[in-house]
Structure formats: C-alpha cells, structure tokens
PDB file of C-alpha atoms in Angstrom:
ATOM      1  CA  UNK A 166      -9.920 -38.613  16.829  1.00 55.00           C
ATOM      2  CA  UNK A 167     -13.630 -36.784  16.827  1.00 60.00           C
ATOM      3  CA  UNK A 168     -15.288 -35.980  13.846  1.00 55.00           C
ATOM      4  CA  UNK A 169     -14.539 -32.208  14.168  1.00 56.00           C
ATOM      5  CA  UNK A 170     -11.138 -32.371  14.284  1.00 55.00           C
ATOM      6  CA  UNK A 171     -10.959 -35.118  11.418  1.00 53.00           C
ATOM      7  CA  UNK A 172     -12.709 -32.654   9.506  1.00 50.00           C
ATOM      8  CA  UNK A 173     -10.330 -29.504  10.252  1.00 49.00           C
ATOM      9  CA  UNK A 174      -7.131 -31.362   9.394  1.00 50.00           C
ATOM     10  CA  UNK A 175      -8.660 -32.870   6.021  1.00 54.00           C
ATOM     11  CA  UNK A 176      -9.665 -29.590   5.360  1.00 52.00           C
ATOM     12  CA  UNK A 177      -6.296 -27.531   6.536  1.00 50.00           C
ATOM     13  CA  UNK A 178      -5.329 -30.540   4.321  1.00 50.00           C
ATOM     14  CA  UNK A 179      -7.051 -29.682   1.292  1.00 49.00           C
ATOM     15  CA  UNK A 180      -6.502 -25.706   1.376  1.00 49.00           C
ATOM     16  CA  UNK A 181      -2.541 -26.677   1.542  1.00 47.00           C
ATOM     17  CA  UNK A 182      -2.764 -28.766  -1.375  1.00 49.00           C
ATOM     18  CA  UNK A 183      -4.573 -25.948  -3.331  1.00 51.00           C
ATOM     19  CA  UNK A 184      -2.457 -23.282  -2.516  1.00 50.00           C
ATOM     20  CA  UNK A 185      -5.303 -21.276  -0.835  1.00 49.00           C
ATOM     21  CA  UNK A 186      -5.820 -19.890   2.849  1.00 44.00           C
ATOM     22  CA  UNK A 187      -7.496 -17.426   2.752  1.00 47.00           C
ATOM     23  CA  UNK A 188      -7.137 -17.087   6.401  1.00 46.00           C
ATOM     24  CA  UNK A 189      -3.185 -16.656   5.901  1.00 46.00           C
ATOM     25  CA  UNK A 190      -3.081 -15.194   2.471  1.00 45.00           C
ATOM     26  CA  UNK A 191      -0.346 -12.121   2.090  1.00 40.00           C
ATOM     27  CA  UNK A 192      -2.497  -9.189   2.163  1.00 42.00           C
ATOM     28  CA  UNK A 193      -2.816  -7.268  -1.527  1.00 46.00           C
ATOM     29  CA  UNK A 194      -0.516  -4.439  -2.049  1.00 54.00           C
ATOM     30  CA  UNK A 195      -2.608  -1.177  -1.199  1.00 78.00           C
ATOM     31  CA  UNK A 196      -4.250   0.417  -4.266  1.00 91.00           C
ATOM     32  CA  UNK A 197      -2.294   3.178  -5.058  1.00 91.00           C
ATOM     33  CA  UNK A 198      -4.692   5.339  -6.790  1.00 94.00           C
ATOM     34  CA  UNK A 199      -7.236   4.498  -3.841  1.00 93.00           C
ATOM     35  CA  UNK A 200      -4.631   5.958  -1.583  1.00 94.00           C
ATOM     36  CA  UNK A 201      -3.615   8.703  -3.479  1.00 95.00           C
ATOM     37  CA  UNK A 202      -6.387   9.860  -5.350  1.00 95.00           C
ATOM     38  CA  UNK A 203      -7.865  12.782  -3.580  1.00 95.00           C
ATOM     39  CA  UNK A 204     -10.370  13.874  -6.875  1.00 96.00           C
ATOM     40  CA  UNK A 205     -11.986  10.356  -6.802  1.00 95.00           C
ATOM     41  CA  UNK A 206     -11.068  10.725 -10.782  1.00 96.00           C
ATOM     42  CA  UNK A 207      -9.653   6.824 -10.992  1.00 96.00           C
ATOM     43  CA  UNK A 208      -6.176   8.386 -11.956  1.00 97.00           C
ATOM     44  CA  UNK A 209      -3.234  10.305 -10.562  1.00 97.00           C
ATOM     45  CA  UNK A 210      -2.016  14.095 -11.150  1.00 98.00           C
ATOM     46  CA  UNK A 211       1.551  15.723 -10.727  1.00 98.00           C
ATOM     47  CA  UNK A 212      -0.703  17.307  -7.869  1.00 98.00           C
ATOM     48  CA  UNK A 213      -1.546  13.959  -6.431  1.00 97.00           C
ATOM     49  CA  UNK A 214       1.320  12.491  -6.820  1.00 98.00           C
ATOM     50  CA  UNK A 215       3.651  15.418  -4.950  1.00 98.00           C
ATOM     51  CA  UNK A 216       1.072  16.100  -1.921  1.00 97.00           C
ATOM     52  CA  UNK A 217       1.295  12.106  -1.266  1.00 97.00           C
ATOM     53  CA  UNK A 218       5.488  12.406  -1.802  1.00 97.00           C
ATOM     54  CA  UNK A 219       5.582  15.451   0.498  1.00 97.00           C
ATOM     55  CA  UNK A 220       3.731  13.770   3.485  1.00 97.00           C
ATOM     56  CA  UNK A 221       6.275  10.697   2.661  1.00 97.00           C
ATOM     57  CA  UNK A 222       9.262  13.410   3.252  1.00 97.00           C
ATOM     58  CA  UNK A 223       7.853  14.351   6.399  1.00 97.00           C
ATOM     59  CA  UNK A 224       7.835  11.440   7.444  1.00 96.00           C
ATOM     60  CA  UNK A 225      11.376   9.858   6.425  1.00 96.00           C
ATOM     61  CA  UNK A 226      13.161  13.162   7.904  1.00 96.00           C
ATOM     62  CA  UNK A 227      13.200  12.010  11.323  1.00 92.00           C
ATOM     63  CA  UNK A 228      15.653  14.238  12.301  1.00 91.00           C
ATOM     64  CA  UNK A 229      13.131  17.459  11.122  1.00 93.00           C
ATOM     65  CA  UNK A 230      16.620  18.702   9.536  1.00 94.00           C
ATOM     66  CA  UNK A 231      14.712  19.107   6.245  1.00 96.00           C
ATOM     67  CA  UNK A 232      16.320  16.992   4.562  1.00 97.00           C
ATOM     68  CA  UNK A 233      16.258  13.331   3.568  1.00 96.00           C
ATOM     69  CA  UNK A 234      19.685  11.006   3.413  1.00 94.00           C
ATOM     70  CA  UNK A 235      20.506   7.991   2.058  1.00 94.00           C
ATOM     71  CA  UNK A 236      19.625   6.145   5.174  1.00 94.00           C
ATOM     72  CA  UNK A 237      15.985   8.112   5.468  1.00 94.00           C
ATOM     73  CA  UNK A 238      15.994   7.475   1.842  1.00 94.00           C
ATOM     74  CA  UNK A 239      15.422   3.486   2.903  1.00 90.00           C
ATOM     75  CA  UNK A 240      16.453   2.261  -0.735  1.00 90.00           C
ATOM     76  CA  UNK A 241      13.848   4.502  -2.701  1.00 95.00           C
ATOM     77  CA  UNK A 242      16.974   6.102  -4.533  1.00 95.00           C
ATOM     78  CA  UNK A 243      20.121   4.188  -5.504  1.00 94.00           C
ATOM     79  CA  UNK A 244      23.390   5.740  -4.814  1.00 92.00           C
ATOM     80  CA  UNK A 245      23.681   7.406  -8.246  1.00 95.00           C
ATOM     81  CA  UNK A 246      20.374   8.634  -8.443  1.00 96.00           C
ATOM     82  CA  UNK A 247      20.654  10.219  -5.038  1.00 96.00           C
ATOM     83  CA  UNK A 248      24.139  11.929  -6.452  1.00 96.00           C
ATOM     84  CA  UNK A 249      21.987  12.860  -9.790  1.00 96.00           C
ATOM     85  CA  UNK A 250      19.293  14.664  -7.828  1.00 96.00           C
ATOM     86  CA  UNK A 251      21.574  16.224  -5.457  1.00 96.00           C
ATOM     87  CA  UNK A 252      23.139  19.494  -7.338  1.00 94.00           C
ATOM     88  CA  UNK A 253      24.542  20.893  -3.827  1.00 94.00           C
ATOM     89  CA  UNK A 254      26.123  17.362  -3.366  1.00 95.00           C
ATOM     90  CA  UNK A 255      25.731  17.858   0.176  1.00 95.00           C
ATOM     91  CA  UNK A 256      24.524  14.160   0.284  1.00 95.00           C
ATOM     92  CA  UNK A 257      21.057  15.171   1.487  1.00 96.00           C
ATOM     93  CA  UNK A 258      17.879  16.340  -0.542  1.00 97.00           C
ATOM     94  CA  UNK A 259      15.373  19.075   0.432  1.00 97.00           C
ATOM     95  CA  UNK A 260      11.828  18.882  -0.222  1.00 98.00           C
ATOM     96  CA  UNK A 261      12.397  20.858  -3.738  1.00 97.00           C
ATOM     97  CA  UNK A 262      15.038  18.484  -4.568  1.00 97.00           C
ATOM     98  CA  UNK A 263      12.970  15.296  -3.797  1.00 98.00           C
ATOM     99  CA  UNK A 264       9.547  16.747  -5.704  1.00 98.00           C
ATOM    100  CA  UNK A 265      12.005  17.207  -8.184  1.00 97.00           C
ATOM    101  CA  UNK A 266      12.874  13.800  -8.831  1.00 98.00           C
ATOM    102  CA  UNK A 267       9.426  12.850  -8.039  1.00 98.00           C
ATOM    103  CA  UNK A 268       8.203  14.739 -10.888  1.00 98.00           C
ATOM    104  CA  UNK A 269      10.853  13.480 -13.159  1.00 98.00           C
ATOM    105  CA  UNK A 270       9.324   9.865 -12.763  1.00 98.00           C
ATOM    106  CA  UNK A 271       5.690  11.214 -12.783  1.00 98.00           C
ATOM    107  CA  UNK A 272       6.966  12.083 -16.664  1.00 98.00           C
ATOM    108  CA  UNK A 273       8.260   8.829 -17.417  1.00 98.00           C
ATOM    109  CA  UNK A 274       5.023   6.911 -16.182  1.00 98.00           C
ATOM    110  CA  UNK A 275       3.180   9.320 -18.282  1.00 98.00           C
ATOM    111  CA  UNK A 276       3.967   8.181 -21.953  1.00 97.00           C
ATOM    112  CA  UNK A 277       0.518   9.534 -23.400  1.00 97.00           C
ATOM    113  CA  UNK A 278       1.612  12.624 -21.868  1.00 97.00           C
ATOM    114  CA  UNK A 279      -1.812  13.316 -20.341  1.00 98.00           C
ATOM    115  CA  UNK A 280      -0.867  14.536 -17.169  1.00 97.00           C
ATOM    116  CA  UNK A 281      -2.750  11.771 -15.159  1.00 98.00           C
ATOM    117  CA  UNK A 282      -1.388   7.942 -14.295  1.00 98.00           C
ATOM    118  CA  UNK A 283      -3.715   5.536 -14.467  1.00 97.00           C
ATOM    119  CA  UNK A 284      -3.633   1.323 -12.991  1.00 96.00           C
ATOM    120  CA  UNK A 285      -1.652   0.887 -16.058  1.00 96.00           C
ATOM    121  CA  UNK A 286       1.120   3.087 -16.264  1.00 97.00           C
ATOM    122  CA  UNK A 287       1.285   2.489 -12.413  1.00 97.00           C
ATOM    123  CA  UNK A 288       2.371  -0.909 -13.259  1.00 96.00           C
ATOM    124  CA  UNK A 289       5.158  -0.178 -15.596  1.00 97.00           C
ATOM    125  CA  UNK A 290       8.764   0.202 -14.459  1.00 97.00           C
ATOM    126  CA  UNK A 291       8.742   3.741 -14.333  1.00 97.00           C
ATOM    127  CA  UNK A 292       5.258   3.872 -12.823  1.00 97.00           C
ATOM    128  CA  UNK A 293       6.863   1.163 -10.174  1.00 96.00           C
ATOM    129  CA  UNK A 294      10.326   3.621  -9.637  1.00 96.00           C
ATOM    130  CA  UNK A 295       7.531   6.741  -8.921  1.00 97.00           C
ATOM    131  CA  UNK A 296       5.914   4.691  -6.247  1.00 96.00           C
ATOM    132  CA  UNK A 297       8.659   3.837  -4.444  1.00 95.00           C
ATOM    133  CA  UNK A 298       8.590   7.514  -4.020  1.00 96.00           C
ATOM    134  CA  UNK A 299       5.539   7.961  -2.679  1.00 95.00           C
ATOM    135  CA  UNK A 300       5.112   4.946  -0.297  1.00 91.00           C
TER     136      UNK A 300
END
C-alpha cells in the first residue's frame, strides 16, 4: 500500500471516528433573517415576513389558479388549520387568506410584541410554525 493512500484511509479513518467531515457535512439550514431581511436590521417585520410568504404563494400555486391546496400546501398547514383559515371552505386559500394565517403566527413569535422577530423567537415553536410558511 503507498504512503499516500495509507495516509488517506487513516485519516478518512480518524474523521469517522470523530464524527467530522467536513467534506460531507449536511449543509446548515439557511439563515432565515439573512434571507428575509430586506432592511439589513438583524430582525424580521410583518412586512418582511409577508413579501417573503407572498413570493412562497407564487410559487406553490402551480396551477396560477390563485389559490393554494392542501397538496401545494406540501405539509406547511395541517388539515385543521387549513379548514381554520379557510372561511369559504372551498378547500383552497387565496393570497389574503394565506397572509392571513401568516400574520397570525408572525403574532405568536412575537411575545415582546415589538413588531420585529429576531434569531430567538425564530427558534421557538411558533417562530418554527411561521417559517414553515415562508420557506
């Protein structure tokens, strides 16, 4: 066996035992506020927050019906929050309805009620539900 290769395998070798390959590792989750902050302010407004959910619309209606299903939907709503949302029950929501429920979840991540989300309240549950939203 040469030298070089002796050396890649104990190496490949040690990285496995570690836990670290940084060659392989999962890429980090995209930044959120990085993507979606278009003030470079380090947080996220209603504003922010429903420009980045209404390019996500766009781009689940496929159909350019104007309207988003549960299967456009992809999981970002369970069943009973899409019925909740939905006060035509037509099974569908429009762009109103979705910033709607968008905005709803903005509130919740926003217990200081300061009208901005910051890394923190991004993280929490609600914060978590909101991006689902928006990504």
């Amino acid at each position: 066996m040469s030298l070089r290769r002796s050396m890649l395998l104990t190496m490949t070798a040690a990285a496995l035992a570690i836990g670290h390959w940084p060659a392989f590792a999962a890429p980090k989750a995209a930044d959120p506020i990085a993507a979606f902050d278009t003030d470079n302010d380090g947080t996220l407004d209603l504003m922010e927050v429903k420009k980045a959910a209404s390019a996500l619309f766009a781009k689940l209606d496929r159909d350019h019906e104007g309207t988003v299903d549960k299967r456009e939907l992809a999981g970002r709503l369970s069943a009973k929050e899409l019925a909740a949302a939905d006060p035509d029950h037509d099974g569908t929501l429009t762009l109103d309805e979705y910033l709607a429920v968008v905005e709803q979840r903005f509130k919740a991540a926003d217990p200081d009620s300061d009208g901005t989300l910051d890394a923190k309240e991004l993280h929490s549950k609600a914060g978590q539900a909101l991006l689902r939203l928006l990504k």
